[in-house]
Coordinates of N, CA and C in Angstrom, one line a residue:
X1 N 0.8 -1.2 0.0 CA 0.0 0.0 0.0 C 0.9 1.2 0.0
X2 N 0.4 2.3 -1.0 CA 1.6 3.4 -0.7 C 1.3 4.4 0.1
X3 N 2.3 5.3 1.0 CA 1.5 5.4 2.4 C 2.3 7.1 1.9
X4 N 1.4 8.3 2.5 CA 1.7 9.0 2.9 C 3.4 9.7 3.6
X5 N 4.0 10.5 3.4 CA 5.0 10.1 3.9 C 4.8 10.7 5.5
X6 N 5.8 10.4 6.2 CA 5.7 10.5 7.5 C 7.1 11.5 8.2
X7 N 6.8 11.8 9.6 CA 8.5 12.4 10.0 C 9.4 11.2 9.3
X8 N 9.2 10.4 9.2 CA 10.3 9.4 9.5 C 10.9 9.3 7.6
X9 N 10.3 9.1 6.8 CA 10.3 9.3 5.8 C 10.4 10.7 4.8
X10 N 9.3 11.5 5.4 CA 9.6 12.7 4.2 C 10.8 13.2 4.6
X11 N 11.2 14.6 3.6 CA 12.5 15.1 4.0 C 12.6 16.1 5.2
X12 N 13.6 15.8 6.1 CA 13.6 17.0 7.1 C 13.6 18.3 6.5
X13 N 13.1 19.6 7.7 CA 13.1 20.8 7.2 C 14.8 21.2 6.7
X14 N 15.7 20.7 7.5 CA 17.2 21.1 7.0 C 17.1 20.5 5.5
X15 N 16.7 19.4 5.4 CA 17.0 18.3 3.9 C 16.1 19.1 2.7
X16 N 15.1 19.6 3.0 CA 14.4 19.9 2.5 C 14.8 21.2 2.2
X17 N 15.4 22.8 2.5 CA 15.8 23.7 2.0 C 16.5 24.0 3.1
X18 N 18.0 24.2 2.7 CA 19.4 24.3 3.4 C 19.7 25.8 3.3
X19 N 19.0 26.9 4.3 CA 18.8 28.3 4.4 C 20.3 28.8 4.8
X20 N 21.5 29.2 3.9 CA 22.9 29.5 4.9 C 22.2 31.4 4.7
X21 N 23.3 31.8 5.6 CA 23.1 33.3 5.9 C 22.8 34.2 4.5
X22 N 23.4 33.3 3.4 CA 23.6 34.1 1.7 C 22.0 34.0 1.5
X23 N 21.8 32.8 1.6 CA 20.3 32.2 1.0 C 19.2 33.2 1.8
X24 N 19.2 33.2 3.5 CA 18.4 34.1 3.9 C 18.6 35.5 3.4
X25 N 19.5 36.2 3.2 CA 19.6 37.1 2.3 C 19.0 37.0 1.2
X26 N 19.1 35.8 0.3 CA 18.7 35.9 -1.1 C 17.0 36.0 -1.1
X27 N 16.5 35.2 -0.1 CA 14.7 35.6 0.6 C 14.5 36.0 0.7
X28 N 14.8 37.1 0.9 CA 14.8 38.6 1.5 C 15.1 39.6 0.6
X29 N 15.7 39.3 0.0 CA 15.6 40.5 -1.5 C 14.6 39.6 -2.3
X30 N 14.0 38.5 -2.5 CA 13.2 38.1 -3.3 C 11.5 38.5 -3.1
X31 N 11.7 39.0 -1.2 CA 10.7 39.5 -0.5 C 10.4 40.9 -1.0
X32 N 11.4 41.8 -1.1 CA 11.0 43.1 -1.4 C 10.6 42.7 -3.0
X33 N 10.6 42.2 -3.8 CA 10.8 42.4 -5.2 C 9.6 41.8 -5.3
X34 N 8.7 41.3 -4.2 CA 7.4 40.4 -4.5 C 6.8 41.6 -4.4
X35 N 7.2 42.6 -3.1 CA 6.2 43.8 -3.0 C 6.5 44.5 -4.2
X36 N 7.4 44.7 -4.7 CA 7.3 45.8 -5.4 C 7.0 45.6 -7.0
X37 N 6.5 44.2 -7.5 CA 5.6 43.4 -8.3 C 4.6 42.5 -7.7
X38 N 3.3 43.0 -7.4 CA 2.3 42.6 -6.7 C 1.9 41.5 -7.5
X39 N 1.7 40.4 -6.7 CA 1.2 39.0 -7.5 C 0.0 38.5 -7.5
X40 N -0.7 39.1 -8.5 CA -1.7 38.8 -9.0 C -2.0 37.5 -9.5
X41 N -2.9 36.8 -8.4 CA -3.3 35.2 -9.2 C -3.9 35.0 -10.1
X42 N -3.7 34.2 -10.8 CA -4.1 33.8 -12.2 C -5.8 33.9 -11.9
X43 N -6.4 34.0 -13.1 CA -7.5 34.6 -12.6 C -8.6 33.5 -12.3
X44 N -8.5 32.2 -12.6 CA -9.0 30.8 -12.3 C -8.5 29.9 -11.5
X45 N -7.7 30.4 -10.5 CA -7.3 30.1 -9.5 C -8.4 29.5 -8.5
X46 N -8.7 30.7 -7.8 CA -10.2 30.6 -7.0 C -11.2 29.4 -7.4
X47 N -11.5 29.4 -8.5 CA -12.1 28.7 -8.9 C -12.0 27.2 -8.8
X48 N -10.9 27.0 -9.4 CA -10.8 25.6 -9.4 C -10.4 24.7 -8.2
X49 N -9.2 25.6 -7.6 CA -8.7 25.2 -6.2 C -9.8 24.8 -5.1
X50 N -9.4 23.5 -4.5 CA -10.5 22.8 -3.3 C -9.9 22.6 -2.2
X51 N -8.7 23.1 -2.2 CA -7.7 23.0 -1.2 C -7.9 24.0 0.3
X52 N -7.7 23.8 1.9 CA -7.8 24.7 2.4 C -6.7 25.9 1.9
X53 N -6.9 27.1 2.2 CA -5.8 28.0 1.3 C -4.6 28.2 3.0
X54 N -4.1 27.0 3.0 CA -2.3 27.6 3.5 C -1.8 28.2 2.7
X55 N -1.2 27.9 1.2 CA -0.7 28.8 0.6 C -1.8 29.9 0.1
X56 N -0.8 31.0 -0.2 CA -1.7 32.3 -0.8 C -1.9 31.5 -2.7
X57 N -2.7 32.3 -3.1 CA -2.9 31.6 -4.2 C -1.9 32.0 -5.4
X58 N -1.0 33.0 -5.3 CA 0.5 33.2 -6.0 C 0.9 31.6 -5.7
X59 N 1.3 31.5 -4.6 CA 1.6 30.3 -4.1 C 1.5 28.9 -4.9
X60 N 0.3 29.5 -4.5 CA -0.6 27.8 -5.0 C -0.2 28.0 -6.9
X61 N -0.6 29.2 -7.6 CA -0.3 29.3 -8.6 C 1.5 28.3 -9.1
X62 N 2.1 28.9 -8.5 CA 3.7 28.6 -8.5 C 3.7 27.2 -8.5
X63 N 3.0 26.3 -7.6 CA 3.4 25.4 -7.2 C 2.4 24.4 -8.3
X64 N 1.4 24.6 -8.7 CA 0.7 24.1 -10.0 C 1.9 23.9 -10.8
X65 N 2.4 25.1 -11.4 CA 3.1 25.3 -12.8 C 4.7 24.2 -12.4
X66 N 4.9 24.2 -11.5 CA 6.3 23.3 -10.7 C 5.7 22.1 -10.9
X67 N 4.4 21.6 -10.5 CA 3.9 19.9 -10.9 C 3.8 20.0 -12.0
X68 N 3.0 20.8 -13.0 CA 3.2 20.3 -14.2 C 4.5 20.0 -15.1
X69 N 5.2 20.7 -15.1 CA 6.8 20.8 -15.4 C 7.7 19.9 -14.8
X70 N 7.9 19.6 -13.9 CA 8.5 18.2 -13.2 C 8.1 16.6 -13.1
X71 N 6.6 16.8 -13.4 CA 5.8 15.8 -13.4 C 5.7 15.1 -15.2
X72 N 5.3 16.3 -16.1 CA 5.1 16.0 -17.5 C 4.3 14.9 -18.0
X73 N 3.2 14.7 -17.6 CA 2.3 13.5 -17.8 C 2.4 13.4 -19.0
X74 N 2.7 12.4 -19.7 CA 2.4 11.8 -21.0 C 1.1 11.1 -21.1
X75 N 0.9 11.1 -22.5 CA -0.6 11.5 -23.1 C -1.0 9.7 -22.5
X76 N -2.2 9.8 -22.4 CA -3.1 9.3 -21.6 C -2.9 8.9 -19.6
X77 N -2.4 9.4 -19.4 CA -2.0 9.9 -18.4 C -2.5 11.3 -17.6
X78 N -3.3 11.0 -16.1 CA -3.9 12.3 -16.3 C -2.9 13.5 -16.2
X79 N -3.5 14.6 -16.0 CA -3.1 16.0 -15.7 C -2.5 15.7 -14.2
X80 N -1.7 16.9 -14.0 CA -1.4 17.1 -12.9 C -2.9 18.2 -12.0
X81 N -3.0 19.0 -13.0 CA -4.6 19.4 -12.5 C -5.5 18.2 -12.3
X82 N -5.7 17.5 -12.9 CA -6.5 16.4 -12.9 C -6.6 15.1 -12.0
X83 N -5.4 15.5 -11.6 CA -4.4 14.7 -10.7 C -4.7 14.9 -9.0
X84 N -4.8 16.4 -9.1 CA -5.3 17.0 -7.9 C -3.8 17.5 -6.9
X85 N -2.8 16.9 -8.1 CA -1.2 17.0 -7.6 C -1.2 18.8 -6.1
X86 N -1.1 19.4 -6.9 CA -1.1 21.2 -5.9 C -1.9 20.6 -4.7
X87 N -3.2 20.7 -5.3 CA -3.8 20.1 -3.9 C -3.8 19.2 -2.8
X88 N -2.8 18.1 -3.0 CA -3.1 17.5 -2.1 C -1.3 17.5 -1.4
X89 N -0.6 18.5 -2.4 CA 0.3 18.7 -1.4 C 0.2 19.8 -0.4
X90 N -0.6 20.5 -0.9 CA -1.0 21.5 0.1 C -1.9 21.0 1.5
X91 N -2.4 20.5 1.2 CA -3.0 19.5 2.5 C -2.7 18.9 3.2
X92 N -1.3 18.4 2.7 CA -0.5 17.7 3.3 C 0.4 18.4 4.3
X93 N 0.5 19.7 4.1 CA 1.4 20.5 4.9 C 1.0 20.8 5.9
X94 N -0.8 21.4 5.6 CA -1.8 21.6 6.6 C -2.0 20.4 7.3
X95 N -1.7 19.3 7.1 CA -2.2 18.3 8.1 C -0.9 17.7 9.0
X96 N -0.1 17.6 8.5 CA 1.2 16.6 9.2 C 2.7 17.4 9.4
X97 N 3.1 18.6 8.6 CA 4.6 19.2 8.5 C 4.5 20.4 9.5
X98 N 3.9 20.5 10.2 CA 4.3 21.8 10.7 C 4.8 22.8 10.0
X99 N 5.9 22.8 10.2 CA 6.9 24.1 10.5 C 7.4 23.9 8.9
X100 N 7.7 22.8 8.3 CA 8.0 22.4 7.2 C 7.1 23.3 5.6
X101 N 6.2 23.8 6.3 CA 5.3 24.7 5.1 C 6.5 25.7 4.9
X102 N 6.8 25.9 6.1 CA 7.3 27.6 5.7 C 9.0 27.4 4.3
X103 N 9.0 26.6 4.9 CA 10.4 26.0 4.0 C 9.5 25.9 2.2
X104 N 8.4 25.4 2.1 CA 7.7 25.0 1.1 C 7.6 26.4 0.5
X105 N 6.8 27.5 1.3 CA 6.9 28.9 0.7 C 7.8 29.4 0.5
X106 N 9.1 29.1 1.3 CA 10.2 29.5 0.5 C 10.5 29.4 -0.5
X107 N 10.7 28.1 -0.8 CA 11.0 28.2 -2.0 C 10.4 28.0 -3.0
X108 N 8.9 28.1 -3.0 CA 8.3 28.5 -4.0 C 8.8 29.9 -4.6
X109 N 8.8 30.8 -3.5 CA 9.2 32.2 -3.5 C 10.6 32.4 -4.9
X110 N 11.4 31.3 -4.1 CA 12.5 31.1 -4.7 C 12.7 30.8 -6.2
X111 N 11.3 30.3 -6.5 CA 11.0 29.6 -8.0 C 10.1 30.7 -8.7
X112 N 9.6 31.1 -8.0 CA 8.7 32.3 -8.8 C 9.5 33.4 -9.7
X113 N 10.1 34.3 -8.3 CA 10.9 35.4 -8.9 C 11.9 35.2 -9.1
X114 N 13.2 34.3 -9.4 CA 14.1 33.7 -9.8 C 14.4 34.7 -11.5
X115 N 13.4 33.9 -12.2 CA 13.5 34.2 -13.4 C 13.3 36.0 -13.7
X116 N 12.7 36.8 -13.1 CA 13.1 38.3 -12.6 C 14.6 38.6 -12.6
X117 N 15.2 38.0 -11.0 CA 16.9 38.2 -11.3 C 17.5 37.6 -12.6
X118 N 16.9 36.6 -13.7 CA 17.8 36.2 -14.4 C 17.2 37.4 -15.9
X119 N 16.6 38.2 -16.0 CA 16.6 39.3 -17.0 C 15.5 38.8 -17.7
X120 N 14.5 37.7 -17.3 CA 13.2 37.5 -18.3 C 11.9 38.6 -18.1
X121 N 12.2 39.3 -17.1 CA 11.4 40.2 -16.9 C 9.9 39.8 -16.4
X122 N 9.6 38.9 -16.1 CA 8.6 38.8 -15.0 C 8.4 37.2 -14.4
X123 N 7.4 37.2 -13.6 CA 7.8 36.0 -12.4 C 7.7 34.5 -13.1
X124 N 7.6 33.9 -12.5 CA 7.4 32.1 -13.6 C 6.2 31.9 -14.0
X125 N 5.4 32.2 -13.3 CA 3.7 31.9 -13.7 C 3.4 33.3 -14.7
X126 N 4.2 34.0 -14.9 CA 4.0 35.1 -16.2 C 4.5 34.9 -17.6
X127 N 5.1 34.0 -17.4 CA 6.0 33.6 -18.4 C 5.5 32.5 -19.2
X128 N 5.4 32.8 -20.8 CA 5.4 31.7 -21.3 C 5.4 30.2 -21.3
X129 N 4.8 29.3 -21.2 CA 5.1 27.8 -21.0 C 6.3 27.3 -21.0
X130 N 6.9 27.7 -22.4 CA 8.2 26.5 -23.3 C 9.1 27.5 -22.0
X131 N 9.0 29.1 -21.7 CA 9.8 29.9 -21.2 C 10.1 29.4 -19.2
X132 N 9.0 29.1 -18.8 CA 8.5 28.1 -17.7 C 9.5 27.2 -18.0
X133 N 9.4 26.4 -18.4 CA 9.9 24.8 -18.7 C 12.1 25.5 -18.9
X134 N 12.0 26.3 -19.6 CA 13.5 26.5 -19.3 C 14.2 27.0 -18.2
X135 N 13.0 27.7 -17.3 CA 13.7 28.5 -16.1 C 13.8 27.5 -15.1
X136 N 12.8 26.3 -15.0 CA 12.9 25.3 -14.2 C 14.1 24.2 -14.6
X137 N 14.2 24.2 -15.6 CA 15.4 23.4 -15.8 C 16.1 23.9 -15.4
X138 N 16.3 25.4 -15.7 CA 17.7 26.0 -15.0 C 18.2 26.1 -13.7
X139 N 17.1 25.9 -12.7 CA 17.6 25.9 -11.7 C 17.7 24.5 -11.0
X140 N 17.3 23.1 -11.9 CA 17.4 22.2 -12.2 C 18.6 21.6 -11.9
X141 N 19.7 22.3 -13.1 CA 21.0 22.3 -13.3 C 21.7 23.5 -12.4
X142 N 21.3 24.2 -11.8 CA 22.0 25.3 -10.9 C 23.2 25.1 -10.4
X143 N 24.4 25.4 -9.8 CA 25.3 25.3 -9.1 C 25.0 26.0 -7.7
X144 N 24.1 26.9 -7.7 CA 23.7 27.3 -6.5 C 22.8 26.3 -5.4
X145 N 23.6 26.3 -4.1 CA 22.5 24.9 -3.2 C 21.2 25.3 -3.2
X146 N 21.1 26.8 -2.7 CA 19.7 27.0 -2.0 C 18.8 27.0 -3.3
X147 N 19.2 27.2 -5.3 CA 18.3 26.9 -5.9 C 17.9 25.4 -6.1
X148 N 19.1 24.7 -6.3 CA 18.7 23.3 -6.4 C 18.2 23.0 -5.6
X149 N 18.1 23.5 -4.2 CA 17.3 22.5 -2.9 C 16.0 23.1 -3.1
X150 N 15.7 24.2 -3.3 CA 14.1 24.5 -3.8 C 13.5 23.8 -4.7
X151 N 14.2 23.7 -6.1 CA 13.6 22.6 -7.3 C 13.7 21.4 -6.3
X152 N 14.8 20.5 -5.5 CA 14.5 18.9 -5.6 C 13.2 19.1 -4.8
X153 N 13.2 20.1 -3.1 CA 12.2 19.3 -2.5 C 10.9 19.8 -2.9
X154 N 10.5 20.6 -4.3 CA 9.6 20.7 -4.4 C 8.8 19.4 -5.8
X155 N 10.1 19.7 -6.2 CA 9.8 18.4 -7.1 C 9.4 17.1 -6.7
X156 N 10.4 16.6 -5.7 CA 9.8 15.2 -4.2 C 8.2 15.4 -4.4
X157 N 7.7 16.4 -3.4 CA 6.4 16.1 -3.1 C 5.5 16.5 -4.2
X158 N 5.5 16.8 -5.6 CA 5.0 17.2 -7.3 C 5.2 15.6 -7.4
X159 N 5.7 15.1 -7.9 CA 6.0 13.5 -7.7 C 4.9 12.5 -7.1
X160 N 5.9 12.4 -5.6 CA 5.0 11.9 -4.9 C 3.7 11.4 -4.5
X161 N 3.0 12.8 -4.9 CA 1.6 13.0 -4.7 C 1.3 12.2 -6.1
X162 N 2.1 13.3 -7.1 CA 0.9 12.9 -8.9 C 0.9 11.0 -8.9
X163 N 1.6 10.8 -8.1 CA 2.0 8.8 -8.4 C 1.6 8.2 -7.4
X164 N 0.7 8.7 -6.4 CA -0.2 8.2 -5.4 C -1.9 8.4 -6.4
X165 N -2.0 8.7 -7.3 CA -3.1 8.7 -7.9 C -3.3 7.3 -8.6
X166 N -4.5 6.6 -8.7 CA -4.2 5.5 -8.9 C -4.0 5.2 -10.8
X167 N -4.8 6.2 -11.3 CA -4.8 5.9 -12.7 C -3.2 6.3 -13.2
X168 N -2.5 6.7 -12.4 CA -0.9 6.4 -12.6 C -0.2 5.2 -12.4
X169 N -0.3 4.3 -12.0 CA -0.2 3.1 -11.3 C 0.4 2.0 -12.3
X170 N -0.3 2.1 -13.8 CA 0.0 1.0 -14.6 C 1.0 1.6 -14.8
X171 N 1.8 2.6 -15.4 CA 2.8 3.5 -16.2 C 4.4 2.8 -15.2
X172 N 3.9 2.7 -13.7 CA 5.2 2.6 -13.0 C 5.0 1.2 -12.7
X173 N 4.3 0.5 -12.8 CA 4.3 -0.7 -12.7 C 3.5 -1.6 -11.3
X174 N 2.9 -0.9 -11.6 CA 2.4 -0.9 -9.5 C 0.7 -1.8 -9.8
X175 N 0.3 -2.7 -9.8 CA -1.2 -2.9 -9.6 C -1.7 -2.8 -8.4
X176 N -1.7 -1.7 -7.3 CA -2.5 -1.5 -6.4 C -2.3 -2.2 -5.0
X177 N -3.2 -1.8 -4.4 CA -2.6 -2.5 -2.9 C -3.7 -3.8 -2.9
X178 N -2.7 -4.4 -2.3 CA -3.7 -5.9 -1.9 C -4.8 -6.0 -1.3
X179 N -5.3 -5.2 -0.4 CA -6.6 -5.1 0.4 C -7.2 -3.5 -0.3
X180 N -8.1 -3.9 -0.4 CA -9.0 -2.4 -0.2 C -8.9 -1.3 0.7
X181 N -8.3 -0.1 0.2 CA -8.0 1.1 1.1 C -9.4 1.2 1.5
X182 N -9.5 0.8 2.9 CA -11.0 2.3 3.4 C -10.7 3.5 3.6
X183 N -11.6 4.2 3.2 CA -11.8 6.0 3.6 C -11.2 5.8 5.1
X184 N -10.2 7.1 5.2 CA -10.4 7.4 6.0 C -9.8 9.0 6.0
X185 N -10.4 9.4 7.3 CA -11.1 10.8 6.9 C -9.9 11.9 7.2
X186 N -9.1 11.6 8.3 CA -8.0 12.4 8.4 C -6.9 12.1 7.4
X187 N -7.0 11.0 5.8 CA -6.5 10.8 5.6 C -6.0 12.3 4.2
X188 N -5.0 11.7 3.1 CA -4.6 12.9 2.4 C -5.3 11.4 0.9
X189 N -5.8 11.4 0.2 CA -6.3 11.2 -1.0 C -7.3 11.9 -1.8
X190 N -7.2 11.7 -2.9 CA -7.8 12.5 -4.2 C -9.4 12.5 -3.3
X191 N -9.9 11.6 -2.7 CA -11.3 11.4 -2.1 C -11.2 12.4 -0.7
X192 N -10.3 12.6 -0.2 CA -10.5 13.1 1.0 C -10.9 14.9 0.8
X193 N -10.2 15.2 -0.4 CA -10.6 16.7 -0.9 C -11.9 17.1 -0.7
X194 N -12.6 16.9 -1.8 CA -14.1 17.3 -1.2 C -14.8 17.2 0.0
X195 N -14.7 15.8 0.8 CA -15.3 15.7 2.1 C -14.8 17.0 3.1
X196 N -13.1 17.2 3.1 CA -12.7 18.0 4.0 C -13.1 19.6 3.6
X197 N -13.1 20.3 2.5 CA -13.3 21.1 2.1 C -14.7 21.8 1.7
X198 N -15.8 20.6 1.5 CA -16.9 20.7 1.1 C -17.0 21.4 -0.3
X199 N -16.1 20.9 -1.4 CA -15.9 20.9 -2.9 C -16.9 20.0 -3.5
X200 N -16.8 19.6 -4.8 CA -17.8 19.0 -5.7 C -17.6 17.3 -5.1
X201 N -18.6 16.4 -5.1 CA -18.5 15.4 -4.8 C -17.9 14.5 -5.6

């Protein structure tokens, strides 16, 4: 059965984004440059999202465009929207990580306005698809820790999640768990969305 990951399993907050005194610096100028380009969510945000809102929805935007791009579902394969991928990492944080969110907004932060400092002239979710898909590689390939450690641990839980859906299952080779999963209600699955949120059934 594939299980949620746990303290024991997911990545620690250190493993997960490695803040040295340059990096908090680097946050912190990425902080003024959010204020001083107000981030306006995509305008079907609201809408579609079923998630409780921990992240702001810049946030949540950012972290959509990071599963789709990491994840790259090939054709018959669902969506990562479809997937419910954003969502149920976002729930995941709200339910079990603590302190571990704030590392998550970091570096979302870190992935958004990135492409700003690199001369593309606006944030990642403003930018072109194919232009998206390059800035993520690039920090991909970075030589810088604090970018690479933003792409891996966000990439981990974009993963994770989209391949805990079951209609992904044949692609990796997995036929399912031996016993029937029951509902359960504090749990994090594609089913638990609506119940907890009171979204579409």
């Amino acid at each position: 059965m594939m299980k949620t990951p746990n303290r024991e399993t997911a990545p620690g907050r250190r493993g997960f984004l490695k803040v040295t005194a340059a990096g908090a610096l680097g946050i912190a100028v990425l902080g003024y440059v959010e204020r001083l380009m107000p981030a306006a969510p995509l305008a079907d945000a609201s809408a579609r999202r079923v998630t409780n809102q921990l992240l702001s929805a810049t946030e949540f935007d950012t972290l959509e465009a990071v599963a789709r791009i990491v994840v790259g579902a090939p054709e018959g394969q669902p969506s990562t929207r479809d997937a419910h991928t954003a969502e149920r990492v976002e729930l995941e944080l709200t339910k079990a990580w603590g302190k571990l969110a704030s590392d998550v907004k970091a570096a979302l932060k870190v992935v958004e306005y990135l492409p700003v400092f690199w001369g593309e002239g606006a944030r990642l979710t403003r930018l072109p698809v194919d232009k998206q898909i390059q800035m993520v590689e690039r920090m991909r390939l970075h030589d810088n820790m604090l970018v690479r450690s933003a792409y891996n641990g966000l990439r981990f839980l974009c993963i994770f999640f989209y391949y805990t859906d079951s209609r992904t299952w044949q692609r990796i080779g997995y036929s399912g768990p031996a016993v029937q999963a029951k509902f359960y209600e504090a749990g994090n699955r594609i089913v638990n969305l609506p119940k907890m949120t009171g979204g579409p059934k």
